[in-house]
XYZ file of C-alpha atoms in Angstrom:
317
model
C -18.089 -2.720 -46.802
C -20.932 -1.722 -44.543
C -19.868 -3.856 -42.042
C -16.497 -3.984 -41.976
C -16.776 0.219 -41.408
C -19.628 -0.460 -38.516
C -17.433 -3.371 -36.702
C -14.196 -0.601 -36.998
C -16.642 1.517 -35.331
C -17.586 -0.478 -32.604
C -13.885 -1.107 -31.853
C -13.119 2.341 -32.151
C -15.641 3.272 -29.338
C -14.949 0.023 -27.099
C -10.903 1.143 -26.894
C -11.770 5.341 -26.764
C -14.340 4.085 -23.786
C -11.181 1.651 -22.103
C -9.142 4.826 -22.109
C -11.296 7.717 -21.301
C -12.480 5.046 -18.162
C -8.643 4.645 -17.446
C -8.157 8.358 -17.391
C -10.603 9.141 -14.919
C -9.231 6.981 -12.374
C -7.195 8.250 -10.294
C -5.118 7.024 -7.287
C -6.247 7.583 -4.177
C -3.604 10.155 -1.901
C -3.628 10.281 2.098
C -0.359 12.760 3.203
C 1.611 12.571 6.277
C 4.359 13.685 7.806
C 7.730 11.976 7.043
C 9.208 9.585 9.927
C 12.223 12.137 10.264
C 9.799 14.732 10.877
C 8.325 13.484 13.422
C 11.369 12.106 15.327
C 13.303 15.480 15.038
C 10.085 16.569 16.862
C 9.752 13.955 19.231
C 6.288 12.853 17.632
C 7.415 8.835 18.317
C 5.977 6.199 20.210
C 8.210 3.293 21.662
C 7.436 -0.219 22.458
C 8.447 -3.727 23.067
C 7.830 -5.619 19.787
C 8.652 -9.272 20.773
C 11.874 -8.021 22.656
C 13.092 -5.672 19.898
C 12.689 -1.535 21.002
C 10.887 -0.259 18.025
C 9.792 3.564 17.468
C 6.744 4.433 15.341
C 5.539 7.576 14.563
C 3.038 9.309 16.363
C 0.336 10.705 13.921
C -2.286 11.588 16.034
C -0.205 13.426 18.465
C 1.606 15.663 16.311
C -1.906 16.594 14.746
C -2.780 17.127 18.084
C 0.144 19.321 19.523
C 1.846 20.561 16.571
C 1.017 24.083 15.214
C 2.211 23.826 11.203
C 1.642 20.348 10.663
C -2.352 20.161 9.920
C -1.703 23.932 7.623
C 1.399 22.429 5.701
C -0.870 19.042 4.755
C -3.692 21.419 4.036
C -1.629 23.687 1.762
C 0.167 20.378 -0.035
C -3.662 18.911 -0.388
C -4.667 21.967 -2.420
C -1.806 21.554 -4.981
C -2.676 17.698 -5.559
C -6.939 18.066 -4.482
C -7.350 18.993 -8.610
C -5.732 15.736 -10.157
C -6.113 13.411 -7.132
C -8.568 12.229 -4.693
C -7.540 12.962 -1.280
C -8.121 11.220 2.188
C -7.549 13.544 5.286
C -5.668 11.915 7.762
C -6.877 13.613 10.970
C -10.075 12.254 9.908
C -8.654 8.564 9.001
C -6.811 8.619 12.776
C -10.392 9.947 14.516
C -12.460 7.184 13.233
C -9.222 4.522 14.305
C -9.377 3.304 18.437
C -6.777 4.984 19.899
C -4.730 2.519 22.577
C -1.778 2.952 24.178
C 1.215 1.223 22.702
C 1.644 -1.936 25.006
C -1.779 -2.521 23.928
C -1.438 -1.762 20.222
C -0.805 -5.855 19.852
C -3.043 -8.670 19.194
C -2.425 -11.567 20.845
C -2.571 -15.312 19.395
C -4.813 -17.304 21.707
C -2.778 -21.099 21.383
C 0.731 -19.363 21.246
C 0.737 -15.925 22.988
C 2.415 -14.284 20.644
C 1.577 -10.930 19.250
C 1.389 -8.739 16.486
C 2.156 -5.235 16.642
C 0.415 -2.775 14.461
C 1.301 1.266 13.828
C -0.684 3.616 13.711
C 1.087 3.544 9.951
C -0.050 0.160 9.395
C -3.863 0.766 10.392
C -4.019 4.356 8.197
C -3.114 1.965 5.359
C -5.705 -0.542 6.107
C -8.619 1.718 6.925
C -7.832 4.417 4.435
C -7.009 1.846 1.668
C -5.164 4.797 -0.190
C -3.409 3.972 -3.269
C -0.552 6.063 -2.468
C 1.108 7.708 0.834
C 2.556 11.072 0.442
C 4.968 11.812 3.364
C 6.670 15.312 3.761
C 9.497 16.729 5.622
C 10.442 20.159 6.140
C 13.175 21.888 8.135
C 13.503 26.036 8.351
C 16.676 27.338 8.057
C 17.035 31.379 9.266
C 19.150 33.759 6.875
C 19.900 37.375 6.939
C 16.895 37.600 3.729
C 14.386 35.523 6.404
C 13.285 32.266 6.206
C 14.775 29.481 4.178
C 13.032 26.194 4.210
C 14.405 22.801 2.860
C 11.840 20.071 1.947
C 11.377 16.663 0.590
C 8.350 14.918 -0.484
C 7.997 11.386 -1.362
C 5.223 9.127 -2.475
C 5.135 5.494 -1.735
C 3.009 2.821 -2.795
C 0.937 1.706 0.120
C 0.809 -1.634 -1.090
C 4.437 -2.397 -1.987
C 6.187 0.190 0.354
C 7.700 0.866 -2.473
C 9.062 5.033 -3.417
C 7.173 5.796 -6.522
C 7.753 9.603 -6.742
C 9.952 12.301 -5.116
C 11.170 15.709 -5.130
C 13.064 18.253 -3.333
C 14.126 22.135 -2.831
C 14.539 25.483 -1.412
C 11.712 28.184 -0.620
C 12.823 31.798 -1.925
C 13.943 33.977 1.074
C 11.077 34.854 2.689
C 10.268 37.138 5.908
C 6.574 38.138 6.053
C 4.846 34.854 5.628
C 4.186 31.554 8.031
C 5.627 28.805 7.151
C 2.922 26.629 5.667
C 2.539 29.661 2.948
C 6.587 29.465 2.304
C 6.371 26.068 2.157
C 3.232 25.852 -0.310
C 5.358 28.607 -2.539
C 8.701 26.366 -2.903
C 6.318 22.957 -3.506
C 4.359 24.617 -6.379
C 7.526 24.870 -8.429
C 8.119 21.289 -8.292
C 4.200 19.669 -8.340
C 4.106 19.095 -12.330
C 6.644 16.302 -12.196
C 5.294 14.923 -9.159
C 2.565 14.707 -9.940
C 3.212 13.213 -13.367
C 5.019 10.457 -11.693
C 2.218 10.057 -9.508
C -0.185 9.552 -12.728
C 2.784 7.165 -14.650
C 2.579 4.614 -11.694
C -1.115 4.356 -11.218
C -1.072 4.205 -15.151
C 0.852 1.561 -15.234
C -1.285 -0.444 -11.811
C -4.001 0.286 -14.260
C -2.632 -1.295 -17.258
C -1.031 -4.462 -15.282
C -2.108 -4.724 -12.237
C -1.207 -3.713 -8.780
C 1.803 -5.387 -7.196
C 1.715 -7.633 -3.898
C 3.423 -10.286 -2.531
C 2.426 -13.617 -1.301
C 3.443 -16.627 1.114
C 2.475 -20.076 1.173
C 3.498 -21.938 4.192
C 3.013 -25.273 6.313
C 2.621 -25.876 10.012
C 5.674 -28.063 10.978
C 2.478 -30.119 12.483
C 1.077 -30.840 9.177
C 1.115 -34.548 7.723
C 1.762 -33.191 4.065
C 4.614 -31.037 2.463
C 4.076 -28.364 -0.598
C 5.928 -31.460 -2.513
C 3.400 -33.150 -1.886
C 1.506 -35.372 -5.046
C -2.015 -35.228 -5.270
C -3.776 -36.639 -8.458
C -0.002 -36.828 -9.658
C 1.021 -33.525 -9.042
C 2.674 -31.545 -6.253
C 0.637 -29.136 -4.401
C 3.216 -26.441 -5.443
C 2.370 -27.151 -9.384
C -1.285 -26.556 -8.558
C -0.669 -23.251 -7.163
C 1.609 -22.083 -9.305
C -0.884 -23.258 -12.071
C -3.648 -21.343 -9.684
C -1.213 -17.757 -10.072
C -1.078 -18.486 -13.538
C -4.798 -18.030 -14.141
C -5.387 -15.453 -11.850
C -2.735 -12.945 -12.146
C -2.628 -9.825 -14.812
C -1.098 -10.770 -17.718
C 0.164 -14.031 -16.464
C 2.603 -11.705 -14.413
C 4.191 -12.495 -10.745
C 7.811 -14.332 -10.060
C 8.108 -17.538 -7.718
C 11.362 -16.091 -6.057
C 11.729 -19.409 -3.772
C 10.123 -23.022 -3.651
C 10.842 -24.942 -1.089
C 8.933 -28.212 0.415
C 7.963 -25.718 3.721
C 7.379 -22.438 1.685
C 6.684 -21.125 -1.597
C 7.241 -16.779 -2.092
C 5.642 -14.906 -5.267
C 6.905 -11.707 -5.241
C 5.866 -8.810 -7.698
C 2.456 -10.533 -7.868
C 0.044 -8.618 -10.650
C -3.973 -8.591 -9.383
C -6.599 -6.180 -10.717
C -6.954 -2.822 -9.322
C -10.419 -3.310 -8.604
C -13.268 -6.111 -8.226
C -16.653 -6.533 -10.479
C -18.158 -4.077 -8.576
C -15.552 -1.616 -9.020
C -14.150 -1.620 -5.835
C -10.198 -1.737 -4.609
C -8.833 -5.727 -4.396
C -6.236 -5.583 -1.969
C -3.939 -8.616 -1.096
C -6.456 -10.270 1.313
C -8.965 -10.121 -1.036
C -7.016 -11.706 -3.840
C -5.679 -14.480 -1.711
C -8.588 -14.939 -0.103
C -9.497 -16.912 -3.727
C -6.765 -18.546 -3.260
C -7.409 -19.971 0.143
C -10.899 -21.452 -1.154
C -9.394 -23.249 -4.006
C -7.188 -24.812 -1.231
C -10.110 -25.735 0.570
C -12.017 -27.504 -2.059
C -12.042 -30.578 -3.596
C -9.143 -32.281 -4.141
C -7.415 -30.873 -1.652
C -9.787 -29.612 1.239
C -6.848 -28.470 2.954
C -7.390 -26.311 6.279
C -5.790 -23.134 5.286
C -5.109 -20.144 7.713
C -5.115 -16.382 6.000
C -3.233 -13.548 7.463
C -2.285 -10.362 5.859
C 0.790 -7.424 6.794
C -0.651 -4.420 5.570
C -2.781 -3.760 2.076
C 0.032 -5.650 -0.062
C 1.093 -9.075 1.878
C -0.611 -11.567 2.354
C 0.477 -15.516 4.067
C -1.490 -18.917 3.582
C -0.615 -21.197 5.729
C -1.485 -24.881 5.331
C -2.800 -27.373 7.989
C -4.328 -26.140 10.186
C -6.695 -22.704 10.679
């Protein structure tokens, strides 16, 4: 009897410890301002992306030359600073190099093609923040004073994916700046927002943050993914690979083909041994060694887009 109460005991405390450790985790924030935002205010940088126009917001300029922007993510920091670590952007964009945008690119060496990167793109892969809260705002005059409209969205920076949102009036308001208005109209909303915030990194916690991931061939290659080695295609052996190494067996292999295999809504651990953030590189990066070893000892090129994609590609490095 004595030890069936002590091994209930020791239970007991292993799941209470599991949860209190899950409830004191908390995802990461960095806040920005919303893409409309910053084209309605001319905060956008243009430039040739492979011979497609593309327009990008420009972060560190509107920190730079707009007046409300830095109060407005202050204020909105406040109301989320007591449930959820923040990052400050201003700081994130000061430690980035800044370059002008026909030099935002890095170029292949063999092909001379390029990739071009956001200043977006780099927040999410130096900041590593779990989620990305963007905010838009637009003052309307009355008769009463100010009206302001707002929206605020989170999005996983991982996925891309909306996780959260919400949106409103401010009460009539003629004596205070906008930042204050704005802060006042939020507040009435932050609750559910931030209890969606908490669901989704509940449930990353409990199954595992979502990515997605390519496996690919050089045309150049002597082998296909249907390709048998010891009997079995090289496809078989990474699915076999995802099965091991995902959370609860949990990811979808949306297309097979015998140049490409895609795993979308891919399941990895939030974090590593050593309690830090695993982001798709780092997961795939397993990958890519099993690859390389015995029996394969494939050549296998790595290249990520963003925090949450990341592409093998087999042949050649």
């Amino acid at each position: 009897m004595k030890k069936t109460i002590t091994l209930l005991a020791i239970i007991s405390f292993c799941v209470n410890s599991f949860n209190t450790y899950s409830q004191a985790k908390k995802p990461t924030l960095i806040i920005l301002p919303s893409d409309n935002w910053c084209t309605q205010r001319y905060f956008m940088t243009e430039f040739d992306n492979q011979g497609t126009k593309q327009k990008v917001p420009n972060y560190k300029q509107a920190f730079q030359e707009d007046t409300e922007i830095g109060q407005v993510i202050s204020k909105i920091g406040g109301l989320l600073a007591k449930d959820f670590p923040l990052k400050k952007a201003e700081e994130e964009l000061s430690n980035i190099e800044s370059r002008a945008a026909e030099d935002n690119m890095t170029t292949n060496k063999s092909t001379g093609s390029y990739l071009a990167e956001s200043q977006y793109d780099k927040l999410r892969k130096k900041s590593k923040a779990d989620i990305i809260i963007k905010i838009w705002w637009k003052v309307n005059p009355s008769s009463n004073g100010k009206i302001i409209a707002f929206d605020i969205e989170a999005i996983d920076a991982y996925t891309s994916k909306q996780i959260a949102a919400s949106s409103g009036f401010s009460e009539p308001n003629s004596t205070d700046i906008v930042p204050v208005i704005l802060e006042k109209a939020i507040l009435n909303h932050i609750e559910p927002f931030k209890a969606q915030l908490q669901n989704h990194f509940d449930d990353m916690f409990a199954n595992g943050r979502e990515i997605l991931i390519t496996v690919k061939r050089w045309n150049s290659w002597d082998k296909t993914l249907e390709t048998e080695i010891d009997g079995e295609e090289i496809t078989d052996y990474i699915n076999k690979w995802m099965h091991k190494n995902t959370v609860h067996d949990r990811f979808n292999m949306s297309d097979a083909t015998e140049d490409e295999i895609r795993f979308e809504q891919v399941r990895i651990p939030l974090y590593n041994t050593e309690n830090q953030s695993i982001d798709a590189r780092e997961f795939t990066k397993a990958l890519q060694k099993y690859l390389k070893a015995a029996p394969f000892n494939f050549e296998v090129k790595l290249m990520t887009r963003g925090l949450g994609e990341a592409i093998l590609v087999l042949g050649e490095k």
